[in-house]
Short mmCIF file of C-alpha atoms in Angstrom, two decimals:
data_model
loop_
_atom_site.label_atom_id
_atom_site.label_comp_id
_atom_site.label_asym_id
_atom_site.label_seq_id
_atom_site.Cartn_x
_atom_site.Cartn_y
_atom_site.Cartn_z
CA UNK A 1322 0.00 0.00 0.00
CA UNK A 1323 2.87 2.49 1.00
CA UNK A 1324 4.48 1.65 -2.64
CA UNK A 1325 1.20 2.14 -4.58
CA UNK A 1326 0.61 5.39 -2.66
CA UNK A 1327 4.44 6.50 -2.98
CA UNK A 1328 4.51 5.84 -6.82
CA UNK A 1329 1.05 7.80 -7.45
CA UNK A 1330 2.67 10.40 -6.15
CA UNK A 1331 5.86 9.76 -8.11
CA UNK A 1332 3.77 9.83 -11.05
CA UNK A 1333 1.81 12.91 -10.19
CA UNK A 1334 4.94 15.04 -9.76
CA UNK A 1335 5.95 13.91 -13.18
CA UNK A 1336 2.56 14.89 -14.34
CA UNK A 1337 2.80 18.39 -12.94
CA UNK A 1338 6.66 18.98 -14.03
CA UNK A 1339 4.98 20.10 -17.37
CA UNK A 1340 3.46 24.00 -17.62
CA UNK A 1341 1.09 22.47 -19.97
CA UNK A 1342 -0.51 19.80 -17.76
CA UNK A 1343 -0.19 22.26 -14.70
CA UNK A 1344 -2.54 24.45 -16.79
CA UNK A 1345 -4.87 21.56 -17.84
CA UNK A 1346 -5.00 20.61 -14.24
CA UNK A 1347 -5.95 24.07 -13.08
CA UNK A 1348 -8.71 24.29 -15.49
CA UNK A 1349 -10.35 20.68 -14.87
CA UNK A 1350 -9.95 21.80 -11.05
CA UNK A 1351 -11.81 25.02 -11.73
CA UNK A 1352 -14.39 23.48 -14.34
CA UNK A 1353 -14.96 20.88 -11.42
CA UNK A 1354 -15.52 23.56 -9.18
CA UNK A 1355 -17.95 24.77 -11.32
CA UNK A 1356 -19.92 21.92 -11.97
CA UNK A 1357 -20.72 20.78 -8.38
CA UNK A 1358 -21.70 24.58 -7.61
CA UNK A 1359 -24.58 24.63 -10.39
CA UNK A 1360 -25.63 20.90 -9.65
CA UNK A 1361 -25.49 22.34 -5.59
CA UNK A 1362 -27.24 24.78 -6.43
CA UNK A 1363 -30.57 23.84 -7.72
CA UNK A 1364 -31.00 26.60 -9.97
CA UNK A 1365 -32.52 26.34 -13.47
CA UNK A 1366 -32.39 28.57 -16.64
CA UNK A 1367 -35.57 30.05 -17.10
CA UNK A 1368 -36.94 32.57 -19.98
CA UNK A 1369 -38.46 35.81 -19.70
CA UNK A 1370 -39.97 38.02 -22.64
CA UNK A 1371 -39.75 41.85 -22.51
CA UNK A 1372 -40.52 44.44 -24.61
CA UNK A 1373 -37.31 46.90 -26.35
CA UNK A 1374 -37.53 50.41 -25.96
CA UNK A 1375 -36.67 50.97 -28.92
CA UNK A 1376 -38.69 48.80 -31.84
CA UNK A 1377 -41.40 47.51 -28.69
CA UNK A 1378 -40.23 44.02 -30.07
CA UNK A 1379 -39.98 40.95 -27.31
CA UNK A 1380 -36.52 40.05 -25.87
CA UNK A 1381 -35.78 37.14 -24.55
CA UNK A 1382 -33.73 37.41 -21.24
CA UNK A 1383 -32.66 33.94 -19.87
CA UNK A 1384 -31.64 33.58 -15.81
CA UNK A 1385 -31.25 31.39 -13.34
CA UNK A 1386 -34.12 30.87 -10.67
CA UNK A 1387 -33.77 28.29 -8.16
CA UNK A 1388 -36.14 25.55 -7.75
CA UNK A 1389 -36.54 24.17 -4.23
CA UNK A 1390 -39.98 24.30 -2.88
CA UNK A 1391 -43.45 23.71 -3.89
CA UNK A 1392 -44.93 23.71 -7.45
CA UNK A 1393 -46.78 26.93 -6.15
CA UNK A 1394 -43.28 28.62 -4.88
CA UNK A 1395 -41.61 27.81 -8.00
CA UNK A 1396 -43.90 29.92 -9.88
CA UNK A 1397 -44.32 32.67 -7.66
CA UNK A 1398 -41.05 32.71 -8.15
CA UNK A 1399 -40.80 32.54 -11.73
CA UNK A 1400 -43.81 35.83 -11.57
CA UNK A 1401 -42.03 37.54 -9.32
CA UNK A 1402 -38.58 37.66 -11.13
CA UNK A 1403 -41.00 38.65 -14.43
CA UNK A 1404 -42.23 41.28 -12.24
CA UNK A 1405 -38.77 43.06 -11.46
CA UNK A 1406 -38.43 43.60 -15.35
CA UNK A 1407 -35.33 43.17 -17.39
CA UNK A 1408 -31.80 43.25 -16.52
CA UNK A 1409 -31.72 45.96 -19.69
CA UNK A 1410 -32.48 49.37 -19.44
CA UNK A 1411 -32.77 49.28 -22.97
CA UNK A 1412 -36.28 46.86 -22.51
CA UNK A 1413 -39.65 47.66 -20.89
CA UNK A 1414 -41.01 45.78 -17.82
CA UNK A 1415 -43.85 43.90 -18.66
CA UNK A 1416 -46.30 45.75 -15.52
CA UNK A 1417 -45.56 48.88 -13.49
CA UNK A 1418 -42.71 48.27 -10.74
CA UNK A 1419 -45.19 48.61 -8.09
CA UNK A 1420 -47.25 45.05 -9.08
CA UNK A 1421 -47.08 42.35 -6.82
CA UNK A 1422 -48.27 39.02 -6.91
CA UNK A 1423 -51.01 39.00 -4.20
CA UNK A 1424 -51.64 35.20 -4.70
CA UNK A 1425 -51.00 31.84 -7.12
CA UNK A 1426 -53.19 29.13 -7.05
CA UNK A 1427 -52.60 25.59 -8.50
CA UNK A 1428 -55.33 23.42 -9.58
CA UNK A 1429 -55.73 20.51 -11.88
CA UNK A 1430 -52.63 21.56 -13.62
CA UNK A 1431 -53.98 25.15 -14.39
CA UNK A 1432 -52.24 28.17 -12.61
CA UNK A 1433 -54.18 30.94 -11.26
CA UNK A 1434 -52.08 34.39 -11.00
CA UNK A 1435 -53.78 37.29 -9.11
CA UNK A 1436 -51.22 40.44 -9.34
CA UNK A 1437 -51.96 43.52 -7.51
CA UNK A 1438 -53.98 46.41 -9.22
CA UNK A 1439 -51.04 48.21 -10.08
CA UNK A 1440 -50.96 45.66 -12.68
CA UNK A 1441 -53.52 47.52 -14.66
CA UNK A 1442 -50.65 50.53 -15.42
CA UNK A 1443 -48.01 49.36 -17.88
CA UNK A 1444 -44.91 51.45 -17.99
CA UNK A 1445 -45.19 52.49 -21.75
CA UNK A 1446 -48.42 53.44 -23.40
CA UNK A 1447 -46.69 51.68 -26.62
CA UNK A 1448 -46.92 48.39 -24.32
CA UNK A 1449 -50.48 47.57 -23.96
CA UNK A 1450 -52.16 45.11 -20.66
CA UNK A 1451 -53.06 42.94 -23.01
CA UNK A 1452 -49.81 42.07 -24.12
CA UNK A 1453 -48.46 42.03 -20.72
CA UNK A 1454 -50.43 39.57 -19.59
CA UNK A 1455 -50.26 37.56 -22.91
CA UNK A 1456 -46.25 37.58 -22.54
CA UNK A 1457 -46.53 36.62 -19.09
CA UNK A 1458 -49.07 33.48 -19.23
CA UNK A 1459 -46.70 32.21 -22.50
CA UNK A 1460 -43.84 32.63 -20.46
CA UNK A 1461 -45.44 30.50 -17.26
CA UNK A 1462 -46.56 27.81 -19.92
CA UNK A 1463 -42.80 27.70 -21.67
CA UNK A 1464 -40.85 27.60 -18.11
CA UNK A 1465 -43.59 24.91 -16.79
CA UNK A 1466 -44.52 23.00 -19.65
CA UNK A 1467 -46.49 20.12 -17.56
CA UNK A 1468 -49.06 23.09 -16.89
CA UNK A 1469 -52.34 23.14 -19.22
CA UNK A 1470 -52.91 26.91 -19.24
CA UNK A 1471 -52.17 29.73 -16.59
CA UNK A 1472 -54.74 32.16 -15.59
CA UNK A 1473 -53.80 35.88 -14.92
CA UNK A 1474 -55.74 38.25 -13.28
CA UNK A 1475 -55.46 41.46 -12.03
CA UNK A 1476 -57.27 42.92 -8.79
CA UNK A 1477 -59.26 39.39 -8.70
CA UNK A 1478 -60.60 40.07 -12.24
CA UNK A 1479 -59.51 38.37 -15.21
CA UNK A 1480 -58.34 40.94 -17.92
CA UNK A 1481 -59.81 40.24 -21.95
CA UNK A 1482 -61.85 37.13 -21.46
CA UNK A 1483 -64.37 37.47 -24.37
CA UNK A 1484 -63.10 36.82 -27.56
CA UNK A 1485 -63.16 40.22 -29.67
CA UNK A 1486 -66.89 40.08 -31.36
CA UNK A 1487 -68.41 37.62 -29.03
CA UNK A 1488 -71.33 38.54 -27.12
CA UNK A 1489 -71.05 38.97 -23.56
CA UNK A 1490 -72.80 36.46 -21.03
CA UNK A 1491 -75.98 38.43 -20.77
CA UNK A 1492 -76.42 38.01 -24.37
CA UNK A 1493 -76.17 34.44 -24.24
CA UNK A 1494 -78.69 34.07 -21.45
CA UNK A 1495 -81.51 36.15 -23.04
CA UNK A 1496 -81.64 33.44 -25.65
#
C-alpha cells in the first residue's frame, strides 16, 4: 500500500513537471468547481420576454431561478422575477414596478395568477395590458410546460376574457 501510494505520487509530480498539464489541471480543477456549484445549487435557466424600448419588439432574457420548494413557490417565483423587469435598461417591464403578486393558485394543472392592481398601469403606453399579460401566461406555460394553461388576473378580475366580437354572457342568457 505504501508503494502504490508513494509511486502515485511519483507519477503525479511527473505529471505536474509540465506548464502544460499544470494548466490543464488548473482548469479541470476550476471546471470541477464549477460543476458541483450549479448541480449544488438547484437553480434552473428560465426565460423571460420583454418588450425593447426601442422597436417595442420581445426580448428574450434567460436567468437562473432556483427551484426548491413547492410547485406553487416555484412559480411565484418565476412571476415575481418577471415582475422586477429586465436586466436591460434598454427593454420595458412587462407591468408597473409597483405590481405584486397578491396570490398563485394551483389546480388541476392550471395556474391561477392574481397580481396587484397596479398591474392595470403598464410602464409604456406603446406596451399595452393585453400584451403584458399575454407575454406573461406564455412565459409560465414555456418555463412549466407540464401546466395546461395559466390564468392571470389582475385585482381578482380576469383581464380580456371574451373573444373580440363575441357577445357577452348576458347576451347568451336572453336566448
Amino acid at each position: 500500500m505504501k508503494n502504490f501510494i508513494r509511486s502515485l505520487f511519483t507519477q503525479l509530480r511527473r505529471w505536474l513537471s509540465f506548464k502544460v498539464n499544470r494548466r490543464l489541471t488548473y482548469l479541470g480543477v476550476l471546471i470541477l468547481i464549477a460543476l458541483i456549484e450549479a448541480l449544488a445549487s438547484g437553480a434552473r435557466r428560465q426565460t423571460f420576454i420583454f418588450f425593447a424600448v426601442r422597436d417595442r419588439k420581445p426580448v428574450v432574457e434567460d436567468r437562473l431561478i432556483s427551484q426548491s420548494g413547492s410547485l406553487e413557490r416555484r412559480i411565484s417565483r418565476y412571476v415575481e422575477e418577471a415582475l422586477l423587469g429586465p436586466s436591460s435598461v434598454e427593454n420595458y417591464p412587462l407591468f408597473n414596478r409597483d405590481t405584486q403578486v397578491v396570490s398563485l393558485l394551483v389546480r388541476k394543472d392550471i395556474a391561477y395568477v392574481d397580481l396587484s392592481v397596479d398591474g392595470v398601469f403598464t410602464p409604456d403606453p406603446a406596451v399595452d395590458l393585453r400584451s403584458s399579460v399575454t407575454v406573461l401566461r406564455q412565459g409560465i406555460l414555456r418555463n412549466f410546460p407540464f401546466l395546461k394553461d395559466a390564468r392571470i388576473f389582475i385585482a381578482g378580475k380576469e383581464p380580456y376574457t371574451k373573444k373580440i366580437g363575441s357577445p357577452g354572457p348576458e347576451a347568451q342568457e336572453k336566448k
